[in-house]
Coordinates of C-alpha atoms in Angstrom, one line a residue:
Chain O
M1 CA 0.0 0.0 0.0
I2 CA 1.2 3.5 -0.9
T3 CA 1.1 5.6 2.3
L4 CA 2.0 9.1 3.2
E5 CA 5.6 7.8 3.7
F6 CA 5.8 7.9 -0.1
V7 CA 5.3 11.7 -0.1
N8 CA 7.8 12.0 2.8
V9 CA 10.4 10.2 0.8
L10 CA 9.8 12.4 -2.2
M11 CA 10.1 15.6 0.0
G12 CA 13.2 14.2 1.7
L13 CA 14.9 13.5 -1.6
M14 CA 14.1 16.9 -3.0
M15 CA 15.3 18.7 0.2
A16 CA 18.5 16.6 0.1
G17 CA 19.0 17.5 -3.6
I18 CA 18.6 21.2 -2.7
A19 CA 21.1 20.9 0.1
I20 CA 23.6 19.3 -2.3
V21 CA 23.1 22.0 -5.0
N22 CA 23.8 24.6 -2.3
L23 CA 26.9 22.8 -1.1
R24 CA 28.3 22.6 -4.6
D25 CA 27.7 26.2 -5.4
R26 CA 31.1 27.7 -4.6
T27 CA 30.2 31.2 -5.6
Y28 CA 27.4 31.3 -3.0
K29 CA 28.3 32.9 0.3
K30 CA 25.9 31.2 2.7
R31 CA 26.2 27.8 1.0
Y32 CA 27.0 25.9 4.2
N33 CA 24.2 27.5 6.2
N34 CA 21.6 26.7 3.5
A35 CA 23.0 23.2 2.9
A36 CA 22.8 22.4 6.6
F37 CA 19.3 23.8 6.9
W38 CA 17.8 21.9 4.0
G39 CA 19.9 18.9 4.8
L40 CA 18.5 18.7 8.3
Y41 CA 15.0 19.2 6.9
A42 CA 15.6 16.3 4.5
V43 CA 16.5 14.1 7.5
T44 CA 13.2 14.9 9.2
F45 CA 11.4 13.6 6.1
L46 CA 13.6 10.5 5.3
A47 CA 14.2 9.3 8.9
G48 CA 11.6 11.2 11.0
S49 CA 9.3 8.2 11.1
Y50 CA 12.0 6.0 12.7
L51 CA 13.9 8.4 15.0
P52 CA 12.8 8.9 18.6
N53 CA 10.7 12.1 19.0
V54 CA 13.3 13.8 21.2
V55 CA 15.9 13.5 18.3
N56 CA 13.3 14.9 15.9
G57 CA 12.8 17.8 18.3
L58 CA 16.5 18.4 18.5
L59 CA 16.8 18.3 14.6
V60 CA 14.1 21.0 14.4
I61 CA 15.9 23.1 17.1
A62 CA 19.1 22.8 15.1
M63 CA 17.3 24.1 12.0
V64 CA 15.9 27.0 13.9
S65 CA 19.3 27.8 15.4
I66 CA 20.8 28.0 11.9
V67 CA 18.2 30.6 10.9
A68 CA 18.6 32.5 14.2
V69 CA 22.4 32.5 14.4
G70 CA 23.9 32.1 11.0
K71 CA 21.0 33.3 8.8
L72 CA 20.1 31.8 5.4
G73 CA 21.4 33.2 2.1
A74 CA 19.0 34.9 -0.4
A75 CA 17.9 33.4 -3.7
P76 CA 20.6 32.8 -6.3
P77 CA 20.2 34.5 -9.7
E78 CA 18.3 32.8 -12.6
Q79 CA 20.4 30.6 -14.8
A80 CA 18.7 31.7 -18.0
T81 CA 18.7 35.3 -19.0
R82 CA 15.4 37.1 -19.8
A83 CA 16.4 37.2 -23.5
E84 CA 17.0 33.4 -23.5
R85 CA 13.7 32.8 -21.9
E86 CA 11.9 35.0 -24.4
V87 CA 13.4 33.0 -27.2
S88 CA 12.6 29.7 -25.6
A89 CA 9.0 30.9 -24.8
A90 CA 8.5 31.8 -28.5
R91 CA 9.9 28.4 -29.6
W92 CA 7.7 26.3 -27.3
G93 CA 4.6 28.5 -27.3
N94 CA 1.5 27.2 -25.5
R95 CA 3.0 23.7 -25.1
L96 CA 4.8 25.1 -22.1
F97 CA 1.5 25.0 -20.2
I98 CA 1.2 21.2 -20.7
P99 CA 3.5 20.2 -17.8
A100 CA 2.2 22.9 -15.6
L101 CA -1.4 21.8 -16.1
T102 CA -0.4 18.1 -15.7
I103 CA -0.1 18.8 -11.9
P104 CA -3.8 19.6 -11.3
A105 CA -5.0 17.2 -13.9
V106 CA -3.2 14.2 -12.5
A107 CA -3.9 15.2 -8.9
L108 CA -7.6 15.3 -9.7
L109 CA -7.6 12.1 -11.7
G110 CA -5.7 10.4 -8.8
T111 CA -8.1 11.7 -6.2
F112 CA -11.1 10.3 -8.0
T113 CA -9.7 7.0 -9.3
L114 CA -7.0 5.7 -6.9
K115 CA -9.5 4.9 -4.2
G116 CA -11.0 2.2 -6.3
F117 CA -7.8 0.1 -6.8
S118 CA -6.8 -2.7 -4.6
V119 CA -4.3 -5.6 -4.8
N120 CA -5.4 -8.8 -3.0
G121 CA -7.9 -6.9 -1.0
V122 CA -5.3 -4.4 0.2
P123 CA -6.1 -0.9 -1.2
L124 CA -3.3 0.4 -3.5
V125 CA -3.3 3.8 -1.8
D126 CA -4.0 4.7 1.8
P127 CA -7.7 5.8 1.4
K128 CA -7.4 8.5 4.0
Q129 CA -4.4 10.2 2.2
V130 CA -5.5 9.9 -1.4
T131 CA -5.5 13.6 -2.1
L132 CA -1.9 14.2 -0.8
I133 CA -0.5 11.1 -2.4
S134 CA -2.2 12.0 -5.7
L135 CA -0.6 15.5 -5.5
G136 CA 2.8 13.8 -4.9
L137 CA 2.3 11.5 -7.9
A138 CA 1.1 14.5 -10.0
T139 CA 4.3 16.5 -9.4
V140 CA 6.4 13.4 -10.4
A141 CA 4.3 12.9 -13.5
A142 CA 4.6 16.6 -14.4
L143 CA 8.3 16.5 -14.0
I144 CA 8.6 13.5 -16.2
V145 CA 6.4 15.2 -18.9
G146 CA 8.6 18.3 -18.6
V147 CA 11.9 16.5 -18.9
I148 CA 10.8 14.4 -21.9
M149 CA 9.4 17.4 -23.7
L150 CA 12.1 20.0 -22.9
R151 CA 15.2 17.7 -22.6
P152 CA 17.0 19.9 -20.1
P153 CA 20.5 19.0 -18.6
P154 CA 19.8 16.3 -15.9
S155 CA 20.8 18.7 -13.1
A156 CA 18.4 21.5 -14.3
P157 CA 15.2 20.5 -12.3
M158 CA 17.2 20.3 -9.0
I159 CA 19.1 23.6 -9.7
E160 CA 15.8 25.3 -10.4
A161 CA 14.0 23.8 -7.4
R162 CA 16.9 25.1 -5.3
R163 CA 16.6 28.6 -6.8
L164 CA 12.9 28.7 -5.9
M165 CA 13.3 27.1 -2.5
D166 CA 16.0 29.5 -1.5
A167 CA 13.7 32.4 -2.6
V168 CA 11.1 31.1 -0.2
S169 CA 13.8 30.2 2.4
W170 CA 12.8 29.6 6.0
A171 CA 9.2 30.6 5.2
A172 CA 8.8 27.3 3.5
V173 CA 9.0 25.6 6.9
L174 CA 6.8 28.1 8.8
P175 CA 3.4 26.6 8.1
Q176 CA 4.6 23.2 9.5
M177 CA 6.2 25.0 12.5
L178 CA 2.9 26.7 13.1
A179 CA 1.0 23.4 13.0
A180 CA 3.5 22.2 15.6
L181 CA 2.8 25.3 17.7
G182 CA -1.0 24.5 17.4
A183 CA -0.3 21.0 18.8
M184 CA 1.7 22.5 21.7
F185 CA -1.2 24.9 22.4
A186 CA -3.6 22.0 22.5
L187 CA -1.3 20.1 24.8
A188 CA -1.1 23.1 27.2
G189 CA -4.9 23.8 27.1
V190 CA -4.5 27.3 25.6
G191 CA -8.0 27.2 23.9
P192 CA -10.2 26.8 27.0
I193 CA -8.2 29.5 28.9
V194 CA -8.8 32.1 26.1
A195 CA -12.5 31.1 25.9
G196 CA -12.8 31.5 29.7
I197 CA -11.4 35.1 29.4
L198 CA -13.9 36.0 26.7
E199 CA -16.9 34.6 28.6
R200 CA -15.9 36.5 31.8
W201 CA -15.4 39.9 30.1
I202 CA -18.1 40.4 27.5
P203 CA -21.7 41.0 28.5
L204 CA -23.7 38.4 26.6
D205 CA -27.4 39.2 27.3
T206 CA -28.7 40.2 23.9
T207 CA -28.9 38.0 20.8
F208 CA -26.8 40.5 18.7
A209 CA -24.1 40.7 21.4
V210 CA -23.9 36.9 21.4
V211 CA -23.8 36.6 17.6
A212 CA -21.2 39.4 17.2
T213 CA -19.1 38.0 20.0
Y214 CA -19.1 34.6 18.4
T215 CA -18.3 35.7 14.8
I216 CA -15.7 38.3 15.9
G217 CA -14.3 35.9 18.5
M218 CA -13.9 33.3 15.8
A219 CA -12.0 35.7 13.6
L220 CA -9.8 37.0 16.4
F221 CA -9.1 33.6 17.9
T222 CA -8.3 32.3 14.4
S223 CA -5.9 35.1 13.8
I224 CA -4.1 34.2 17.1
M225 CA -4.0 30.5 16.3
G226 CA -3.5 31.0 12.5
N227 CA -6.2 28.4 11.8
A228 CA -10.0 28.4 12.0
F229 CA -10.0 24.7 12.7
A230 CA -8.2 25.3 16.0
A231 CA -10.6 28.2 16.9
F232 CA -13.9 26.5 16.0
P233 CA -14.1 23.8 18.7
V234 CA -13.1 26.3 21.4
M235 CA -15.4 29.2 20.5
T236 CA -18.3 26.9 19.6
A237 CA -18.1 25.1 22.9
A238 CA -17.8 28.4 24.8
I239 CA -20.4 30.6 23.0
G240 CA -21.9 29.0 19.9
L241 CA -23.6 26.0 21.5
P242 CA -24.4 27.1 25.0
L243 CA -25.6 30.7 24.1
I244 CA -26.7 30.9 20.5
V245 CA -28.2 27.5 20.2
H246 CA -29.2 26.5 23.8
R247 CA -30.1 29.7 25.5
F248 CA -31.5 31.8 22.5
G249 CA -32.8 28.8 20.4
G250 CA -30.6 29.5 17.3
N251 CA -30.3 27.0 14.4
V252 CA -27.2 24.9 15.0
V253 CA -26.4 24.4 11.2
T254 CA -26.4 28.2 10.4
M255 CA -24.4 28.9 13.6
A256 CA -21.7 26.3 12.8
A257 CA -21.4 27.0 9.0
V258 CA -21.3 30.8 9.2
G259 CA -19.1 30.6 12.4
M260 CA -16.5 28.7 10.5
L261 CA -16.6 31.2 7.6
S262 CA -16.1 34.0 10.1
G263 CA -13.0 32.2 11.2
F264 CA -11.7 32.3 7.6
C265 CA -12.0 36.1 7.7
G266 CA -9.4 35.9 10.6
T267 CA -7.2 33.7 8.5
L268 CA -7.0 36.4 5.8
V269 CA -5.5 39.0 8.2
T270 CA -2.9 37.0 10.2
P271 CA 0.8 36.2 9.6
M272 CA 0.1 33.1 11.7
A273 CA -1.6 31.6 8.7
A274 CA 1.8 31.6 7.0
N275 CA 1.1 29.2 4.2
F276 CA -1.7 31.5 2.8
N277 CA -0.1 34.9 3.7
I278 CA 3.6 34.9 4.4
V279 CA 4.7 32.1 2.0
P280 CA 3.2 33.6 -1.1
A281 CA 4.8 36.9 -0.3
A282 CA 8.1 35.1 -0.2
L283 CA 7.3 33.0 -3.2
L284 CA 6.4 36.1 -5.3
E285 CA 9.6 37.9 -4.0
L286 CA 7.7 40.8 -2.5
P287 CA 9.8 43.0 -0.3
D288 CA 7.0 43.5 2.3
Q289 CA 6.2 40.1 3.9
N290 CA 2.8 41.4 4.9
A291 CA 1.9 42.7 1.4
V292 CA -0.7 39.9 0.8
I293 CA -2.3 40.5 4.2
K294 CA -2.6 44.2 3.5
V295 CA -4.6 43.5 0.3
Q296 CA -6.9 41.1 2.1
I297 CA -7.7 43.2 5.2
P298 CA -10.6 45.3 3.7
T299 CA -12.2 42.2 2.2
A300 CA -11.9 40.3 5.5
L301 CA -13.5 43.1 7.5
M302 CA -16.4 43.6 5.1
L303 CA -16.9 39.9 4.9
L304 CA -16.9 39.5 8.7
A305 CA -19.6 42.2 8.9
A306 CA -21.5 40.3 6.2
N307 CA -21.2 37.1 8.2
T308 CA -22.3 38.7 11.4
A309 CA -25.4 40.1 9.6
I310 CA -26.1 36.8 7.9
M311 CA -26.0 34.9 11.2
Y312 CA -28.0 37.5 13.1
L313 CA -30.7 37.6 10.4
F314 CA -31.1 33.9 9.8
V315 CA -29.9 31.9 12.8
F316 CA -33.0 32.5 15.0
R317 CA -35.5 31.8 12.2
Chain G
M1 CA -2.9 31.6 32.6
L2 CA 0.8 30.7 32.2
P3 CA 0.5 28.7 29.0
L4 CA -0.7 31.9 27.3
I5 CA 3.0 33.0 27.3
G6 CA 3.2 31.4 23.9
I7 CA 0.6 33.8 22.4
L8 CA 2.5 36.7 24.0
I9 CA 5.8 35.6 22.5
V10 CA 4.2 35.3 19.1
I11 CA 2.5 38.7 19.2
A12 CA 5.6 40.4 20.6
G13 CA 8.0 38.6 18.3
F14 CA 6.0 39.4 15.1
A15 CA 5.6 43.0 16.2
L16 CA 9.3 43.4 16.8
R17 CA 10.0 41.8 13.4
F18 CA 12.1 38.9 14.7
N19 CA 12.4 36.0 12.3
P20 CA 8.9 34.3 12.4
L21 CA 10.3 30.8 12.3
V22 CA 12.4 31.4 15.4
V23 CA 9.6 33.2 17.2
V24 CA 7.2 30.3 16.6
A25 CA 9.6 27.6 17.7
V26 CA 10.5 29.5 20.9
A27 CA 6.7 30.1 21.5
A28 CA 6.0 26.4 21.1
I29 CA 8.7 25.3 23.5
A30 CA 7.9 28.0 26.0
T31 CA 4.2 27.0 25.9
G32 CA 5.2 23.4 26.8
V33 CA 7.5 24.4 29.6
A34 CA 5.0 26.9 31.0
A35 CA 2.4 24.1 31.1
G36 CA 4.7 22.3 33.6
H37 CA 6.2 19.6 31.5
A38 CA 9.8 18.5 31.8
T39 CA 12.2 19.9 29.1
V40 CA 12.9 16.5 27.5
D41 CA 9.1 15.8 27.3
V42 CA 8.6 19.2 25.7
I43 CA 11.2 18.7 23.1
S44 CA 9.8 15.2 22.3
A45 CA 6.2 16.6 22.0
F46 CA 7.5 19.4 19.8
G47 CA 9.5 16.9 17.6
K48 CA 6.4 14.7 17.3
A49 CA 4.1 17.6 16.4
F50 CA 6.6 18.7 13.7
I51 CA 6.9 15.2 12.3
D52 CA 3.1 14.7 12.4
S53 CA 2.7 17.8 10.3
R54 CA 5.0 16.8 7.5
S55 CA 2.2 16.7 5.0
V56 CA 1.7 20.5 5.3
P57 CA 4.5 21.5 3.0
V58 CA 3.7 18.9 0.2
V59 CA 3.0 21.6 -2.4
W60 CA 6.8 22.3 -2.6
L61 CA 7.1 19.1 -4.6
A62 CA 5.9 21.2 -7.6
L63 CA 9.1 23.3 -7.5
P64 CA 11.4 21.2 -9.7
V65 CA 8.9 21.2 -12.7
I66 CA 7.8 24.8 -12.1
G67 CA 11.4 26.0 -11.9
L68 CA 12.3 24.0 -15.1
L69 CA 9.3 25.6 -16.9
E70 CA 10.3 29.1 -15.7
R71 CA 13.8 28.5 -17.1
T72 CA 12.2 27.6 -20.4
G73 CA 10.1 30.7 -20.5
L74 CA 6.7 29.8 -18.9
K75 CA 6.2 33.2 -17.3
E76 CA 7.1 35.0 -20.6
R77 CA 4.6 32.8 -22.5
A78 CA 1.9 33.6 -19.9
R79 CA 2.6 37.3 -20.5
T80 CA 2.4 37.0 -24.2
V81 CA -1.0 35.2 -24.1
I82 CA -2.5 37.8 -21.9
A83 CA -1.0 40.7 -23.9
G84 CA -2.9 39.3 -26.9
I85 CA -6.3 39.6 -25.2
R86 CA -7.4 43.2 -25.7
V87 CA -10.1 43.3 -23.0
A88 CA -7.9 41.8 -20.3
T89 CA -7.1 44.2 -17.5
T90 CA -5.5 43.2 -14.2
G91 CA -8.8 43.5 -12.3
R92 CA -10.9 41.6 -14.9
L93 CA -8.3 38.8 -15.1
L94 CA -8.2 38.4 -11.4
L95 CA -12.0 38.6 -11.2
A96 CA -12.2 35.7 -13.7
Y97 CA -9.7 33.7 -11.6
L98 CA -11.7 34.5 -8.4
A99 CA -14.8 33.1 -10.0
L100 CA -12.9 30.0 -11.4
R101 CA -11.3 29.4 -8.0
Q102 CA -14.6 29.7 -6.1
I103 CA -16.5 27.4 -8.5
T104 CA -13.8 24.7 -8.7
A105 CA -13.2 24.8 -4.9
S106 CA -17.0 24.4 -4.4
L107 CA -16.8 21.2 -6.4
G108 CA -14.0 20.0 -4.2
L109 CA -11.3 20.7 -6.8
T110 CA -9.2 22.7 -4.4
S111 CA -5.9 21.4 -6.0
L112 CA -6.7 23.4 -9.2
G113 CA -5.1 26.5 -7.6
G114 CA -2.4 27.3 -5.2
H115 CA 0.5 29.7 -5.0
P116 CA 3.4 27.6 -6.2
Q117 CA 1.5 25.8 -9.0
M118 CA -0.8 28.5 -10.3
V119 CA -0.1 32.0 -9.0
R120 CA 3.7 32.3 -9.3
P121 CA 4.1 30.8 -12.8
L122 CA 0.8 31.8 -14.4
I123 CA -1.6 34.2 -12.6
A124 CA 0.9 36.8 -11.3
P125 CA 2.7 37.2 -14.6
M126 CA -0.6 37.4 -16.5
A127 CA -1.9 40.1 -14.1
E128 CA 1.4 42.0 -14.5
A129 CA 1.3 41.7 -18.3
A130 CA -2.3 42.9 -18.4
A131 CA -1.2 46.1 -16.6
E132 CA 2.0 46.4 -18.8
T133 CA 0.1 46.2 -22.0
R134 CA -1.9 49.2 -21.0
W135 CA 0.6 51.4 -19.2
G136 CA 4.1 50.1 -20.1
E137 CA 6.8 49.1 -17.7
L138 CA 5.4 49.2 -14.1
P139 CA 7.2 50.9 -11.2
D140 CA 8.3 48.4 -8.6
H141 CA 5.7 49.2 -6.0
T142 CA 2.9 48.9 -8.5
R143 CA 4.3 45.6 -9.8
N144 CA 4.4 44.3 -6.2
R145 CA 0.9 45.5 -5.5
V146 CA -0.4 43.5 -8.6
K147 CA 1.5 40.4 -7.4
A148 CA 0.1 40.7 -3.9
N149 CA -3.4 41.0 -5.3
A150 CA -2.9 37.8 -7.4
A151 CA -1.9 35.9 -4.2
A152 CA -4.9 37.3 -2.3
V153 CA -7.4 36.2 -5.0
D154 CA -6.2 32.6 -4.7
N155 CA -6.8 32.7 -0.9
I156 CA -10.2 34.4 -1.0
G157 CA -11.5 32.2 -3.9
L158 CA -10.4 29.0 -2.0
F159 CA -11.7 29.9 1.5
F160 CA -15.1 31.1 0.3
G161 CA -15.6 28.3 -2.2
E162 CA -14.4 25.1 -0.5
D163 CA -17.0 25.2 2.2
I164 CA -19.8 24.6 -0.3
F165 CA -18.3 21.2 -1.0
I166 CA -19.6 18.6 1.4
A167 CA -16.5 16.5 1.9
I168 CA -14.0 19.3 2.7
G169 CA -12.0 19.4 5.9
S170 CA -13.9 22.2 7.6
I171 CA -17.3 20.6 7.0
L172 CA -16.0 17.3 8.4
L173 CA -14.6 19.1 11.4
I174 CA -17.9 20.8 12.1
R175 CA -19.8 17.5 11.9
G176 CA -17.3 15.7 14.1
F177 CA -17.5 18.4 16.7
L178 CA -21.3 18.5 16.8
D179 CA -21.5 14.7 16.8
Q180 CA -19.3 14.7 20.0
N181 CA -21.9 17.1 21.5
G182 CA -24.7 14.8 20.6
I183 CA -26.0 16.8 17.6
H184 CA -26.3 15.2 14.2
V185 CA -26.3 17.5 11.1
E186 CA -26.3 16.8 7.4
P187 CA -23.2 17.9 5.5
T188 CA -25.5 19.2 2.7
S189 CA -27.2 21.6 5.0
L190 CA -23.9 22.9 6.3
A191 CA -22.7 23.4 2.7
L192 CA -25.9 25.2 1.8
W193 CA -25.3 27.8 4.6
A194 CA -21.9 28.5 3.1
V195 CA -23.6 29.9 -0.1
P196 CA -24.6 33.3 1.2
T197 CA -21.1 34.1 2.4
A198 CA -19.6 32.8 -0.9
I199 CA -21.8 35.2 -2.8
C200 CA -20.9 38.1 -0.5
A201 CA -17.2 37.3 -0.9
F202 CA -17.5 37.4 -4.7
V203 CA -19.4 40.7 -4.7
I204 CA -17.1 42.4 -2.1
H205 CA -13.8 41.2 -3.5
G206 CA -15.0 41.4 -7.1
T207 CA -15.9 45.0 -6.7
R208 CA -12.5 45.7 -5.1
L209 CA -10.8 44.0 -8.1
L210 CA -12.6 46.2 -10.6
L211 CA -11.7 49.3 -8.5
L212 CA -8.1 48.0 -8.6
D213 CA -7.8 48.9 -12.3
R214 CA -8.7 52.5 -11.6
S215 CA -6.4 52.7 -8.6
L216 CA -3.5 51.3 -10.6
R217 CA -4.1 53.7 -13.4
A218 CA -4.1 56.6 -10.9
E219 CA -1.0 55.3 -9.2
I220 CA 0.9 55.1 -12.5
A221 CA -0.3 58.6 -13.6
R222 CA 0.8 60.0 -10.3
G223 CA 4.0 58.1 -10.2
G224 CA 5.3 59.1 -13.6
A225 CA 8.2 61.1 -12.2
G226 CA 8.4 59.2 -9.0
S227 CA 8.9 55.8 -10.7
S228 CA 12.0 56.9 -12.7
L229 CA 13.4 58.1 -9.4
A230 CA 12.6 54.7 -7.9
S231 CA 14.4 52.9 -10.7
V232 CA 17.5 55.0 -10.1
T233 CA 17.7 54.1 -6.5
Q234 CA 17.0 50.5 -7.5
D235 CA 20.1 50.6 -9.7
D236 CA 22.1 52.0 -6.8
H237 CA 21.3 48.9 -4.8
T238 CA 22.4 46.5 -7.4
R239 CA 25.7 48.2 -7.8

């Protein structure tokens, strides 16, 4: 059976390749720092499932220390000049889109079809992880299509992956680090403590106050945790169910659905939701790491107001 | 109260512009220590949490092929295609992508978008090209504003489309939570209640995108002299 370990091995191999390209780049100042950072990250993918947890913890601390003490180097320059790329673009035309679109096409195909296959009664692919494994397979398929079509030098894909990865730099690891922080918050019982504070300080005796506290609280708590999924159980157990549904007789479906969407408004405004907000800023090489958040703030605020209105108007019907 | 120290560290660290990766790691370990666990246990729990979240960065697997295509001129081709479509403006293009992203996400096709696979190689260069076709070379801050808008559209389209699909993570989470509290709800009714917000999101952000074209035009008209100044200082940096 293909499990998530397949994706981990792919990630580990790619990170190891990026570390090696860095190490071999003699003109690059921070090559040892970058190589060590991506090399350690590769170890967490390749060996993480077999190492004791405390060793994994120390590996991550070592990665963070490299960033804190030695700093990582910036993205290396592009290998092909703009003129070369223009010529190549004219030569290949719209065929260049084929490998790029292979990723979503194969990912979708895999998600829909792979569930059905089994060998001797054992499913071919872990049914719970079909989407992620399909995405992993899709990237491999797209790379194969790209290499067959374009016939680049064998080292080109890894050198280009390294260029992009070093452009994103430490931000590539931030979403995973935040997920780990969320797990530590859960371990320490942070959620219930915050909900307790909210309940104690806000007067909740009118239906509007309750609805607004719930929607705004979802958005605020999501922006602290970086994730509406972490905020939902806490806020709904503290305010949604006991007050909106049980005391004021609101509709549980409307409360829950619109409550979650209020949380998503919080996701739009917080650097804690790094994979949506900070990572794209790095990936698009924007000088301001909060540039994407700044664009999203007006929409998030208006949409939060809209959500509050929708819930207030419909939840008590 | 003590475990809240993690939240304080994050807020203070982000405000003081320390490296976010370092801030978050310190906050995670401090939270564990503040909750009264032994240091070794905290490092173990932290290591386990990190390892358990290894599927989060899986999109990076697209980088070798995306990088390869960029080297072969994918961004340049995306620009040429858009430059050939006369009615395409930055705002209209992003509005079309917003609609596409919301609709496909609502059908559960969330992997049809994403920043590494779609925005960097295709949507952002197209949005830039649409502006350049009209106004010529863009000043740096205008170009960055266009790129940031391209990234934002991907997020907004995803967030306020996916909840209409019945088998998406958030719907499953809501059902699971309510089940634990002895309340059974149908996923279809939850998905139905995501529709009003999805429409509001499209109207609100769509309007802002159409206004973006005007605002970009004004910015470029205003910055005529300023932009050449900006490019001079830019040159100084590279020297």
